[in-house]
mmCIF file of C-alpha atoms and ligand atoms in Angstrom:
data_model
loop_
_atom_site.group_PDB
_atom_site.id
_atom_site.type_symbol
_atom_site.label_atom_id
_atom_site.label_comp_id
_atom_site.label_asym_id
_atom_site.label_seq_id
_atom_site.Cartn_x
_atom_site.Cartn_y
_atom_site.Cartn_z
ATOM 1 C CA UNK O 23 17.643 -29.201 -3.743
ATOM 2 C CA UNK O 24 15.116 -31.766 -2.842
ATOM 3 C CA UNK O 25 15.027 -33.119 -6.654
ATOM 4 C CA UNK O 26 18.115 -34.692 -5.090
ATOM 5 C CA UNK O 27 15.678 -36.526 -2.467
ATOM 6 C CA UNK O 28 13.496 -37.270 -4.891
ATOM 7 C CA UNK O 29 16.055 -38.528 -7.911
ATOM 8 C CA UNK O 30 17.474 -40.950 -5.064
ATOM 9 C CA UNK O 31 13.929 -42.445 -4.434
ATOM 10 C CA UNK O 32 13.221 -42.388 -8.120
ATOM 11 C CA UNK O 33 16.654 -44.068 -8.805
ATOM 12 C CA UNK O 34 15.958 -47.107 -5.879
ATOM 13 C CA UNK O 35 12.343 -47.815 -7.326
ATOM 14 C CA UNK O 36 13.600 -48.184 -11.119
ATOM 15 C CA UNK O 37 16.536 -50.320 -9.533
ATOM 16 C CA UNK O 38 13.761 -52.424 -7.588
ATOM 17 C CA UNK O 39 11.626 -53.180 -10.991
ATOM 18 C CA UNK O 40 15.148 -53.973 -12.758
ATOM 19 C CA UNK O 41 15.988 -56.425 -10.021
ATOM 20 C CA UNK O 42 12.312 -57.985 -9.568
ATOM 21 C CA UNK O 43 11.580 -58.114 -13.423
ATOM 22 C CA UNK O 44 15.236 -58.986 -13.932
ATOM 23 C CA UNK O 45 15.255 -56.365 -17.098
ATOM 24 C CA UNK O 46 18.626 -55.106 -18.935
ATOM 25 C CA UNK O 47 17.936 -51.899 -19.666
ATOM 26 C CA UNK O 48 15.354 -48.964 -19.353
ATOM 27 C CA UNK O 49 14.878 -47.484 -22.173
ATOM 28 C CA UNK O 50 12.554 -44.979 -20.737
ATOM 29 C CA UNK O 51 10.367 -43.510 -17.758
ATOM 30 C CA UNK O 52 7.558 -41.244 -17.280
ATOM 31 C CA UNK O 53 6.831 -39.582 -14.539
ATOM 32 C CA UNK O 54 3.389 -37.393 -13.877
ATOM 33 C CA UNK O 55 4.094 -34.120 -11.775
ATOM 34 C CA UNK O 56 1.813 -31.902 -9.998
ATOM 35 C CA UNK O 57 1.954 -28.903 -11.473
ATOM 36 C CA UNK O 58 1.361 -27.388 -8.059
ATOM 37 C CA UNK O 59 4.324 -29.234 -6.573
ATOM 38 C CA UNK O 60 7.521 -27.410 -6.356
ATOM 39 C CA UNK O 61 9.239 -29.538 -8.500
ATOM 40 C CA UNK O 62 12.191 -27.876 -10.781
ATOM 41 C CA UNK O 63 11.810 -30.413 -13.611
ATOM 42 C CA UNK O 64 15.226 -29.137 -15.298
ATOM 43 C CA UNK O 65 16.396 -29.811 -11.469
ATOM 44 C CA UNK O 66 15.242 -33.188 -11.530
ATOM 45 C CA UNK O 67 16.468 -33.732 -15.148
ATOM 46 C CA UNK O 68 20.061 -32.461 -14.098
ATOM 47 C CA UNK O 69 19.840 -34.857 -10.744
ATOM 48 C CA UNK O 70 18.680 -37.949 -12.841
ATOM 49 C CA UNK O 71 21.257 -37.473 -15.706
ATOM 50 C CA UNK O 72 24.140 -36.628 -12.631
ATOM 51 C CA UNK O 73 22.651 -40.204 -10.927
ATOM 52 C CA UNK O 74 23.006 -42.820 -14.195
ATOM 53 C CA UNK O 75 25.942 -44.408 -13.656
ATOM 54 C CA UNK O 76 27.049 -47.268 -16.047
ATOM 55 C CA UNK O 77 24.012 -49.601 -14.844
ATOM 56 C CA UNK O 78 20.383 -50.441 -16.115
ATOM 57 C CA UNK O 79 19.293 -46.814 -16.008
ATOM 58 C CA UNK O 80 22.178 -45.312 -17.812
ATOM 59 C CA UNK O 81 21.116 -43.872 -21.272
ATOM 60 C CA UNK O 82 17.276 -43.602 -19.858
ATOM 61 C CA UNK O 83 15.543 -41.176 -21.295
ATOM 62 C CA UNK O 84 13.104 -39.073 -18.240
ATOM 63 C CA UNK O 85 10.139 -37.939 -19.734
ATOM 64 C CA UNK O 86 7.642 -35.377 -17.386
ATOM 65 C CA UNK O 87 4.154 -34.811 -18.019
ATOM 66 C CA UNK O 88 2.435 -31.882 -16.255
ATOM 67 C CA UNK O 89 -0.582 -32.643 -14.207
ATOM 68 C CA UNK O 90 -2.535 -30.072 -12.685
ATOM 69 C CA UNK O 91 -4.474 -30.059 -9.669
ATOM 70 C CA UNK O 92 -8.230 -30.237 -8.895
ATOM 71 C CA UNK O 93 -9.658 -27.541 -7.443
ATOM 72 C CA UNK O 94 -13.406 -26.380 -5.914
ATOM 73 C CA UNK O 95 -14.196 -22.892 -6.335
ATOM 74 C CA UNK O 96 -15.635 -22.342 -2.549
ATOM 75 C CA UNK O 97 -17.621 -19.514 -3.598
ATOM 76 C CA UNK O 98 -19.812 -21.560 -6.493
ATOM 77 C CA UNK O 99 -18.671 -25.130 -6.028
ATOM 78 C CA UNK O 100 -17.617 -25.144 -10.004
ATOM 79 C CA UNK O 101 -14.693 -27.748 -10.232
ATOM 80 C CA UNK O 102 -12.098 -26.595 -12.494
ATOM 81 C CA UNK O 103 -8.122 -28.203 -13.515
ATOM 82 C CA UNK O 104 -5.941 -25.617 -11.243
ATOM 83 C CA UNK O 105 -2.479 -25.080 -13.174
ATOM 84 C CA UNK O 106 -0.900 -22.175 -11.223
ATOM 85 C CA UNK O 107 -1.744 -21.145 -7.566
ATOM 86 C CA UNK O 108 -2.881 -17.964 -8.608
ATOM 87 C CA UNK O 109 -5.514 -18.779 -11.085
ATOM 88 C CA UNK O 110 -9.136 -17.464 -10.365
ATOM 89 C CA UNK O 111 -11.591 -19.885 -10.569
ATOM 90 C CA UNK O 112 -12.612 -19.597 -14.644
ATOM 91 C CA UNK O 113 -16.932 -19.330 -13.390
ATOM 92 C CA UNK O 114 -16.868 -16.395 -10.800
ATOM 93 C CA UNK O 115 -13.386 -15.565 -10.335
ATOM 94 C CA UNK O 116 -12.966 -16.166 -6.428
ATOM 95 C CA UNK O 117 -9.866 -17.527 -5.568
ATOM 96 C CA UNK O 118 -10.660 -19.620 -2.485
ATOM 97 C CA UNK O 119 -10.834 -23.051 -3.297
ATOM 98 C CA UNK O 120 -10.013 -26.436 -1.775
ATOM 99 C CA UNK O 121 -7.583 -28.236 -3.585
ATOM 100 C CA UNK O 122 -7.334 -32.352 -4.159
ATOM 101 C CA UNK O 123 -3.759 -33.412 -5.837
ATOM 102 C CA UNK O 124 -1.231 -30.929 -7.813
ATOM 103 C CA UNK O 125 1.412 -31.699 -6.039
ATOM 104 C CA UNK O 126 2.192 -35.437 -6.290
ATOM 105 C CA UNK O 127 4.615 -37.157 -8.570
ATOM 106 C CA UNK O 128 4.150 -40.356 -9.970
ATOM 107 C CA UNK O 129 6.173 -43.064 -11.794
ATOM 108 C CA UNK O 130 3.972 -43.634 -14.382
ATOM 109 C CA UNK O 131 5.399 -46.097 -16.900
ATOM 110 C CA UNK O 132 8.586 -47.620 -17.977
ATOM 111 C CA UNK O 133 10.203 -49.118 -21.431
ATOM 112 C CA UNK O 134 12.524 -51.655 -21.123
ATOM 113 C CA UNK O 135 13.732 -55.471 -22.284
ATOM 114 C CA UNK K 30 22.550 -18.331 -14.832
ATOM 115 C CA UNK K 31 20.769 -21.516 -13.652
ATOM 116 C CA UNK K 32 21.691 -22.407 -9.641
ATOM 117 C CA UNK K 33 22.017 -25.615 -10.051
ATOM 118 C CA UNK K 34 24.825 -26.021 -12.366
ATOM 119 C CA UNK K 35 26.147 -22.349 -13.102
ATOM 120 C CA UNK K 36 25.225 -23.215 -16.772
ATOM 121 C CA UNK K 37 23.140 -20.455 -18.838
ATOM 122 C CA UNK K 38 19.628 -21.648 -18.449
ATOM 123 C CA UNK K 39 18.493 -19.300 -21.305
ATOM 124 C CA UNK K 40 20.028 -22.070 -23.167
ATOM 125 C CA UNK K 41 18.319 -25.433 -21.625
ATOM 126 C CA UNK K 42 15.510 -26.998 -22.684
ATOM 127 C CA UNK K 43 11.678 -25.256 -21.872
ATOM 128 C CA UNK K 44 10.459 -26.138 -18.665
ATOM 129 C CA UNK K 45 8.262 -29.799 -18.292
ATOM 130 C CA UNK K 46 10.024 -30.362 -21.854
ATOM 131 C CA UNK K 47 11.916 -34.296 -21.783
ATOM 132 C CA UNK K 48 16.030 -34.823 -21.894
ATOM 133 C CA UNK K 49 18.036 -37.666 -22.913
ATOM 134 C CA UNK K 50 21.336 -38.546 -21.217
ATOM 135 C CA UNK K 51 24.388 -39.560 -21.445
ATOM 136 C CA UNK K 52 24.522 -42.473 -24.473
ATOM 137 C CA UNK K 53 21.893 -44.226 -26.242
ATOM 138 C CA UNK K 54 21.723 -47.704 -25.137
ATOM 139 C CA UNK K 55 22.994 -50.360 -27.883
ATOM 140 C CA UNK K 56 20.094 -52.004 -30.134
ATOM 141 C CA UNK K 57 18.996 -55.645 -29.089
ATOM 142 C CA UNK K 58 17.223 -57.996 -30.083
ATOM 143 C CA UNK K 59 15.004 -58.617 -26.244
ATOM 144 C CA UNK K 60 11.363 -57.492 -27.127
ATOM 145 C CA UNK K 61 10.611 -54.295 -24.954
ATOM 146 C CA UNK K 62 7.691 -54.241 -23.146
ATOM 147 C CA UNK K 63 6.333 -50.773 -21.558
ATOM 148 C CA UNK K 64 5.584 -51.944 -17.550
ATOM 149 C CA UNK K 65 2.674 -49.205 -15.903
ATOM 150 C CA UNK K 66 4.237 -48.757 -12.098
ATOM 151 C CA UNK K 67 1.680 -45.566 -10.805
ATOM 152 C CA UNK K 68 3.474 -45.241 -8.121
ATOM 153 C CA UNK K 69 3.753 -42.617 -5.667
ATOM 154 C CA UNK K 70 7.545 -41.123 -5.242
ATOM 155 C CA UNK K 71 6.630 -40.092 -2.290
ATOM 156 C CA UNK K 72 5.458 -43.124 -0.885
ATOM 157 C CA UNK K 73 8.491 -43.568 1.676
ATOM 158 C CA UNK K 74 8.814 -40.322 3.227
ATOM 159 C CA UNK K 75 4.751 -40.581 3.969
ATOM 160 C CA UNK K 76 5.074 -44.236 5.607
ATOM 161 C CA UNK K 77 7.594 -42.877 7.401
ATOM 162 C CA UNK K 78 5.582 -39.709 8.269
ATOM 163 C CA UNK K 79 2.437 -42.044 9.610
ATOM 164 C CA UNK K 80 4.597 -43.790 11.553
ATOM 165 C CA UNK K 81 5.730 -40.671 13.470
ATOM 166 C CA UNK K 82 2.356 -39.846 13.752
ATOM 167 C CA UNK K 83 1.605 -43.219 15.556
ATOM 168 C CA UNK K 84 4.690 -42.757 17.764
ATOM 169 C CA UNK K 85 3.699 -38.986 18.243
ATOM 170 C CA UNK K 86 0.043 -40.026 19.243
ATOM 171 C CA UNK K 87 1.245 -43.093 21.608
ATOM 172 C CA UNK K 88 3.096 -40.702 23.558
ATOM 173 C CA UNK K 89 0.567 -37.450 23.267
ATOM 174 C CA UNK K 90 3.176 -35.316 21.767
ATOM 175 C CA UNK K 91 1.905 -32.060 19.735
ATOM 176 C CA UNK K 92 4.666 -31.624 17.203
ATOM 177 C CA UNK K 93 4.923 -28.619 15.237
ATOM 178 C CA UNK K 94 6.966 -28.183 12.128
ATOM 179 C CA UNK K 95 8.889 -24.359 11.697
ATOM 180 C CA UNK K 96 9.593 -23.040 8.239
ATOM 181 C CA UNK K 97 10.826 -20.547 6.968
ATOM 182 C CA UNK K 98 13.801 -18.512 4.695
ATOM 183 C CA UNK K 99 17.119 -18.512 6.540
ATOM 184 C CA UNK K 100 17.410 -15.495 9.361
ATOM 185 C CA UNK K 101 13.634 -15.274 9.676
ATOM 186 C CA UNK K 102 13.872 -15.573 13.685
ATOM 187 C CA UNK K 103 12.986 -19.088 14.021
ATOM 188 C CA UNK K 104 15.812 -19.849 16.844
ATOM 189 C CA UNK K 105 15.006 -16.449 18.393
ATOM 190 C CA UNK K 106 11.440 -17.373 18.908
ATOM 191 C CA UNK K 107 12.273 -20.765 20.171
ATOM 192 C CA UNK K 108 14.430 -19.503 22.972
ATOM 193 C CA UNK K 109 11.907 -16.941 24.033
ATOM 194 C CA UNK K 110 8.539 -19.726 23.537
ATOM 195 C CA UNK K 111 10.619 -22.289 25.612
ATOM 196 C CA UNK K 112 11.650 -19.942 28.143
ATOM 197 C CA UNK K 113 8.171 -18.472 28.921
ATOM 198 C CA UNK K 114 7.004 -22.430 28.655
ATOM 199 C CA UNK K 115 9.072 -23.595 31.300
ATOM 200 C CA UNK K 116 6.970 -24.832 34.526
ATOM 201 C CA UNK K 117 4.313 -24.890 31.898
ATOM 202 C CA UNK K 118 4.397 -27.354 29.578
ATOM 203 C CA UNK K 119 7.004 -29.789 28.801
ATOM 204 C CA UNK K 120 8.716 -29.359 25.571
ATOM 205 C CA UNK K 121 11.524 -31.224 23.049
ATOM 206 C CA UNK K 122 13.289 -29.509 20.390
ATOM 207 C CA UNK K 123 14.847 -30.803 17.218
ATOM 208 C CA UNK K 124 17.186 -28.929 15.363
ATOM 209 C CA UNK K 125 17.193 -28.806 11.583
ATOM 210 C CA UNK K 126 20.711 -27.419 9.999
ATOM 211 C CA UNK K 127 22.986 -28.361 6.653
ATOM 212 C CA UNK K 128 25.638 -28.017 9.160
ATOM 213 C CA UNK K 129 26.803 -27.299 13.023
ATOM 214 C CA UNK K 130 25.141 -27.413 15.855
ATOM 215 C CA UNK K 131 25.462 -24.193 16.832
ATOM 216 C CA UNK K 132 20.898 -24.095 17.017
ATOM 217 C CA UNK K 133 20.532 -26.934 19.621
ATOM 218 C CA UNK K 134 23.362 -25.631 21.836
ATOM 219 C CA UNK K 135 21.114 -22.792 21.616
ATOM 220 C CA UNK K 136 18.171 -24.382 23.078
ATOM 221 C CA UNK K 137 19.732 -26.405 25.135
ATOM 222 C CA UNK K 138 20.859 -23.395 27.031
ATOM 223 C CA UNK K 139 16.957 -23.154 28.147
ATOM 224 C CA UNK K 140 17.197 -25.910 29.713
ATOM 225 C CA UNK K 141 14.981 -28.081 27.203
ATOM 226 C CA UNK K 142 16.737 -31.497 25.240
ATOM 227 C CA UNK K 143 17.318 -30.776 21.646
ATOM 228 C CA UNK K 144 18.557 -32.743 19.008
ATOM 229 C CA UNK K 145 20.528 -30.940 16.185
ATOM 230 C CA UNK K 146 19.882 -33.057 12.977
ATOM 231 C CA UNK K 147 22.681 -32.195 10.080
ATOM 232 C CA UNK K 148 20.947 -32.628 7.005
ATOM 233 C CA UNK K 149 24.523 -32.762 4.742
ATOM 234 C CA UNK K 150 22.912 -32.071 1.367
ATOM 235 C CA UNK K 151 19.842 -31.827 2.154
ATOM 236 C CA UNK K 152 18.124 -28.470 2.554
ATOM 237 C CA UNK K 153 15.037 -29.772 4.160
ATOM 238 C CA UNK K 154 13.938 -32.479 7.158
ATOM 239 C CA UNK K 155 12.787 -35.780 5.949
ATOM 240 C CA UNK K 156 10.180 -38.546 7.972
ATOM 241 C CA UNK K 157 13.091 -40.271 8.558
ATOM 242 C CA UNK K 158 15.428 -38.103 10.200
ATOM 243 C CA UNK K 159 12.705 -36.550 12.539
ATOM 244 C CA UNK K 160 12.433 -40.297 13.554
ATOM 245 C CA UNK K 161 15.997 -41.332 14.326
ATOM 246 C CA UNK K 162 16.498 -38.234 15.865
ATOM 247 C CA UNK K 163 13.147 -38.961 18.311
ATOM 248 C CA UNK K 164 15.140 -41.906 19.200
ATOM 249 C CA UNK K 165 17.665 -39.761 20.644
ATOM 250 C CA UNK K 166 15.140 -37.556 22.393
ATOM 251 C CA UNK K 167 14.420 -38.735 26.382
ATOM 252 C CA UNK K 168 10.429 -39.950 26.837
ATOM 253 C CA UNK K 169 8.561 -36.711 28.034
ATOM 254 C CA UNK K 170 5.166 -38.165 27.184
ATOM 255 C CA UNK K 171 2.483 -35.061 26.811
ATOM 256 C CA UNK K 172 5.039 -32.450 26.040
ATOM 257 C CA UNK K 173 5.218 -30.129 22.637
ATOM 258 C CA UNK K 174 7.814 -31.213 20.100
ATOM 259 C CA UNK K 175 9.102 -28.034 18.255
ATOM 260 C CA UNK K 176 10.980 -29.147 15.291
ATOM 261 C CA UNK K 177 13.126 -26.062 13.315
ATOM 262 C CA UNK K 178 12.741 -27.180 9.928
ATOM 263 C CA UNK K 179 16.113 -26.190 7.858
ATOM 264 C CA UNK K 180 15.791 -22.885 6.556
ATOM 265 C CA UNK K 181 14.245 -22.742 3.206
ATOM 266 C CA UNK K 182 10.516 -21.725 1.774
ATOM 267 C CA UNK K 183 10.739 -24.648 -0.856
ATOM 268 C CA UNK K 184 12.355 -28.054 -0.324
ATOM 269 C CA UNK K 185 10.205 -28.837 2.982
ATOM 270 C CA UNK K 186 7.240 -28.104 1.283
ATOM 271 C CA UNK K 187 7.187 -31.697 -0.050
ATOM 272 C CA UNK K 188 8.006 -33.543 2.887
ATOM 273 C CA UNK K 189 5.395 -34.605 5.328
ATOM 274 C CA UNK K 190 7.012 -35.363 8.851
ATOM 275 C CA UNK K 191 4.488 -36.672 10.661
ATOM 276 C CA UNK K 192 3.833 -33.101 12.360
ATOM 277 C CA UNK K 193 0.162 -31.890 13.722
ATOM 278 C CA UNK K 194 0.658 -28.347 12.457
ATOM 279 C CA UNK K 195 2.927 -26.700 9.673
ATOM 280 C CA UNK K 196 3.723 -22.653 11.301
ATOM 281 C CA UNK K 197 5.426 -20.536 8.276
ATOM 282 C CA UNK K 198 7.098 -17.567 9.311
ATOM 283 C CA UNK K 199 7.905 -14.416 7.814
ATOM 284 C CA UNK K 200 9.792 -11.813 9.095
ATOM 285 C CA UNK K 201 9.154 -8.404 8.324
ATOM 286 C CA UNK K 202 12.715 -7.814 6.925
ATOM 287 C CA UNK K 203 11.432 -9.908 3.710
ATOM 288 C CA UNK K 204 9.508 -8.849 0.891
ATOM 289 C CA UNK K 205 5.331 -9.000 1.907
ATOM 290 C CA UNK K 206 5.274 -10.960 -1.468
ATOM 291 C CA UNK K 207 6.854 -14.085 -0.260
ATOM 292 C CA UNK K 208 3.854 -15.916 -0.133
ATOM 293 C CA UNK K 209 2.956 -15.677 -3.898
ATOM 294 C CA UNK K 210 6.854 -16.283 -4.191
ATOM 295 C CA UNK K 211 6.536 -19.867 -2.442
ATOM 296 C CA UNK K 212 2.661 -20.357 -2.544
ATOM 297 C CA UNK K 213 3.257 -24.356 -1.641
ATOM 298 C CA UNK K 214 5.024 -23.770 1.792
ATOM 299 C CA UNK K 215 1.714 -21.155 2.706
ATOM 300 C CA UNK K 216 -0.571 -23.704 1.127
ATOM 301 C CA UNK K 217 -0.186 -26.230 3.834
ATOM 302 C CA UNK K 218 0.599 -24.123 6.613
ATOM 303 C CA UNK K 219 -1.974 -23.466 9.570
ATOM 304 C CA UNK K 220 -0.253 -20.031 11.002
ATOM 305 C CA UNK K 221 1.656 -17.699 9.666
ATOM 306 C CA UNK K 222 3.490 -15.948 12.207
ATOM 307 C CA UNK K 223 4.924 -12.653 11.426
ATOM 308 C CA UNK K 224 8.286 -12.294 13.209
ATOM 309 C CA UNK K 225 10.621 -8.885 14.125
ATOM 310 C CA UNK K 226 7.643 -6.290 14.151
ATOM 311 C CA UNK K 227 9.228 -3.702 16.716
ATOM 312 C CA UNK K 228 11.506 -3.556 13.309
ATOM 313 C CA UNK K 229 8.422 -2.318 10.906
ATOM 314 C CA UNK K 230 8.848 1.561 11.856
ATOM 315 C CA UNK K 231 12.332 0.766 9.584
ATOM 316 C CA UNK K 232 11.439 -1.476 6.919
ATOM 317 C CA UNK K 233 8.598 -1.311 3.737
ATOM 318 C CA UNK K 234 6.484 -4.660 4.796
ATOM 319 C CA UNK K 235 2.863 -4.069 4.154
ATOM 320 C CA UNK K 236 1.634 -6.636 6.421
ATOM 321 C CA UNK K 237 -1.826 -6.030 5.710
ATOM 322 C CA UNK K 238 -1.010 -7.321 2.048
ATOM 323 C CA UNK K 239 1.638 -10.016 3.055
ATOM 324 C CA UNK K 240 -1.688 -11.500 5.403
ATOM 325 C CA UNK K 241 -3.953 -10.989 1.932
ATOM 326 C CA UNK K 242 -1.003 -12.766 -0.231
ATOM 327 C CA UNK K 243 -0.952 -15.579 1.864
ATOM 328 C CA UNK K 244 -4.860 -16.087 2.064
ATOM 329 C CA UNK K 245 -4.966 -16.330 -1.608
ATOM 330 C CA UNK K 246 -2.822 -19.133 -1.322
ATOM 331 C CA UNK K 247 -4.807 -20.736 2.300
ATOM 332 C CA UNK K 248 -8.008 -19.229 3.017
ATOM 333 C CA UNK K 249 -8.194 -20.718 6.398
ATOM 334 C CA UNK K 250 -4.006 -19.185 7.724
ATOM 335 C CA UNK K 251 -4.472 -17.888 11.047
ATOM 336 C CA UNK K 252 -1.882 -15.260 11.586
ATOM 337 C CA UNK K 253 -0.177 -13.932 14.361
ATOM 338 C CA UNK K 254 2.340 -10.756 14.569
ATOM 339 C CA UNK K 255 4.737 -10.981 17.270
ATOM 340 C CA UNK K 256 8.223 -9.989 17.914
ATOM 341 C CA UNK K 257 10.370 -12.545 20.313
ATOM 342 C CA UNK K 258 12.431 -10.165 21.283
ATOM 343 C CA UNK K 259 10.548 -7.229 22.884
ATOM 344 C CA UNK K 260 7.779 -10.181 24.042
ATOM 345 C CA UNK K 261 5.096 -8.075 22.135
ATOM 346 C CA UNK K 262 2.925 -10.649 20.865
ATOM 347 C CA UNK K 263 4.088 -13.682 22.732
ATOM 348 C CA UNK K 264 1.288 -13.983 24.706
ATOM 349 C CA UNK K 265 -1.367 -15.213 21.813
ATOM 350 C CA UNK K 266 1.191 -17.522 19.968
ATOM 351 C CA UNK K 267 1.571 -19.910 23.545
ATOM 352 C CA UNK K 268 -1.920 -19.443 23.627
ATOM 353 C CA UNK K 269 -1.993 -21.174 20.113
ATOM 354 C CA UNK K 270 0.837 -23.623 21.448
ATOM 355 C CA UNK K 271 -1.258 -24.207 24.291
ATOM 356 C CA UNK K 272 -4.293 -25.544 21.426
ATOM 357 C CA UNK K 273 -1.811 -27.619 20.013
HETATM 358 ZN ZN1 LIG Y 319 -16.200 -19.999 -8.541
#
């Protein structure tokens, strides 16, 4: 259950813009995820929704966009958006590749007043 | 059923979908403004991680993280790498459990200091517990620093801990397919060790397509096969220690 981890950290930096921008409420936040990372978004939803307590962030709503990663095919150098870790690469079909990102997760954006 | 709640997840929202919770906040009359942050949720744990690495270089210490699904023989193999290390190398252990310390009294027994770290709720090591925990380790400047990663294929995936090398292990009482199961763990993972092979005569583990499985996932694994406790094996995996 690391989307515990991660809904902690994601909790403390919201907390940190509320108290530096001195907002009222978050309306909203999007976060990018690597498709590649192994992320449970439901997890992550459940873990947010468990973590809102009557402050700022209650009533947020978590939005997650799916990123993929970047991959080059090593057998013909073709650069190609890698979603799962079994997709071939879509030019020759090799699967060796090196990979750059797919597993990172970003707070993107907020909405609040 | 869904593990994380026991609710029916045939039920929830599709995956990467977006949820709304608990009550709506009440309408105002403050102008909202949408703030871009871009920032990395990860950032912590990999300041953290660097910072190990600085303390790990400083004092020459080669630490390897150990992962792998509960029972895989990650203890086992400690007790018999330390014991055929001693008078060789130094070497430091931490411990990685939800609970007890039943793992470092375990290595302790060989002689070598060990720190058990009890994660709680956590089901995998963070930057920052390898750290306090270093503080509780005596200075043994040039040794190897084997740290037993909670058993899991999935939560330590995401946490960097400062560590040289990532070692996955399988054991040949799992399914060969565990690597397209939990591609991220293999992904950045420099061996894969294959653990309890006197028991293949009595179990279905193609290792020839577990090895294939996992190179789909890391071209460049080395692999070893080994069992700990017949010693078969043990011979090329200090050599790989001894690389470190
Ligand atoms: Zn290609």
């Amino acid at each position: 259950m690391h989307e515990l981890s991660l809904c902690r950290s994601l909790c403390t930096s919201l907390e940190h813009e509320v108290q530096t921008r001195q907002l009222k409420q978050v309306l909203s936040v999007q976060l990018a995820v690597g498709s590649l990372s192994c992320l449970e978004p439901q997890a992550l939803e459940f873990c947010f929704s468990a973590m809102a307590k009557p402050s700022a962030l209650e009533g947020c709503k978590l939005t997650i966009r799916r990123q993929p990663g970047n991959a080059t095919c090593r057998q013909c150098a073709s650069c190609y958006p890698l979603e799962n870790w079994l997709d071939p690469c879509p030019a020759c079909g090799a699967l060796e590749r090196d990979l750059q990102g797919g597993d990172e997760v970003l707070i993107e954006q907020m909405e609040a007043y | 059923m869904c593990g994380i709640c026991g609710c029916d997840s045939s039920k929830l929202a599709p995956v990467f979908g977006s949820v709304k919770i608990t009550k709506a906040p009440e309408k105002t009359t403050l102008a909202t403004q949408t703030i871009e942050l871009h920032q990395d949720l990860m950032r912590s744990n990999h300041h953290q991680a660097e910072h190990n690495r600085d303390w790990f270089s400083h004092h020459n210490l080669s630490a390897i993280n150990l992962v792998s699904s509960p029972g895989a023989g990650k203890t086992t193999l400690l007790e018999q790498t330390l014991t055929r290390l001693r008078g060789r190398r130094g070497a430091l252990v931490i411990e990685g459990d939800q609970q007890t310390e039943l793992d470092a009294a375990r290595i302790r027994a060989t002689g070598t200091p060990a720190v058990q770290i009890q994660t709680g709720q956590a089901c995998h090591l963070d930057a920052s517990m390898v750290h306090r925990a270093l503080h509780q380790l005596p200075e043994s400047d040039g040794a190897l620093l084997l740290i037993e990663n909670v058993g899991n294929l999935i939560c330590p995936a995401m946490f960097d801990l400062g560590e040289k090398a990532r070692v996955v292990l399988v054991s040949v009482t799992e399914g060969d397919d565990k690597p397209l199961k939990y591609p991220s763990i293999f992904h950045q993972a420099e061996l894969l060790i294959i653990t309890k092979t006197d028991l293949l005569p009595y179990v279905q583990f193609d290792t020839r397509k577990c090895i294939e499985h996992a190179r789909q996932i890391q071209p460049d694994l080395q692999v070893l096969e080994l069992s700990a406790t017949r010693g078969e094996g043990m011979t090329a995996w200090l050599d790989w220690l001894e690389g470190q």
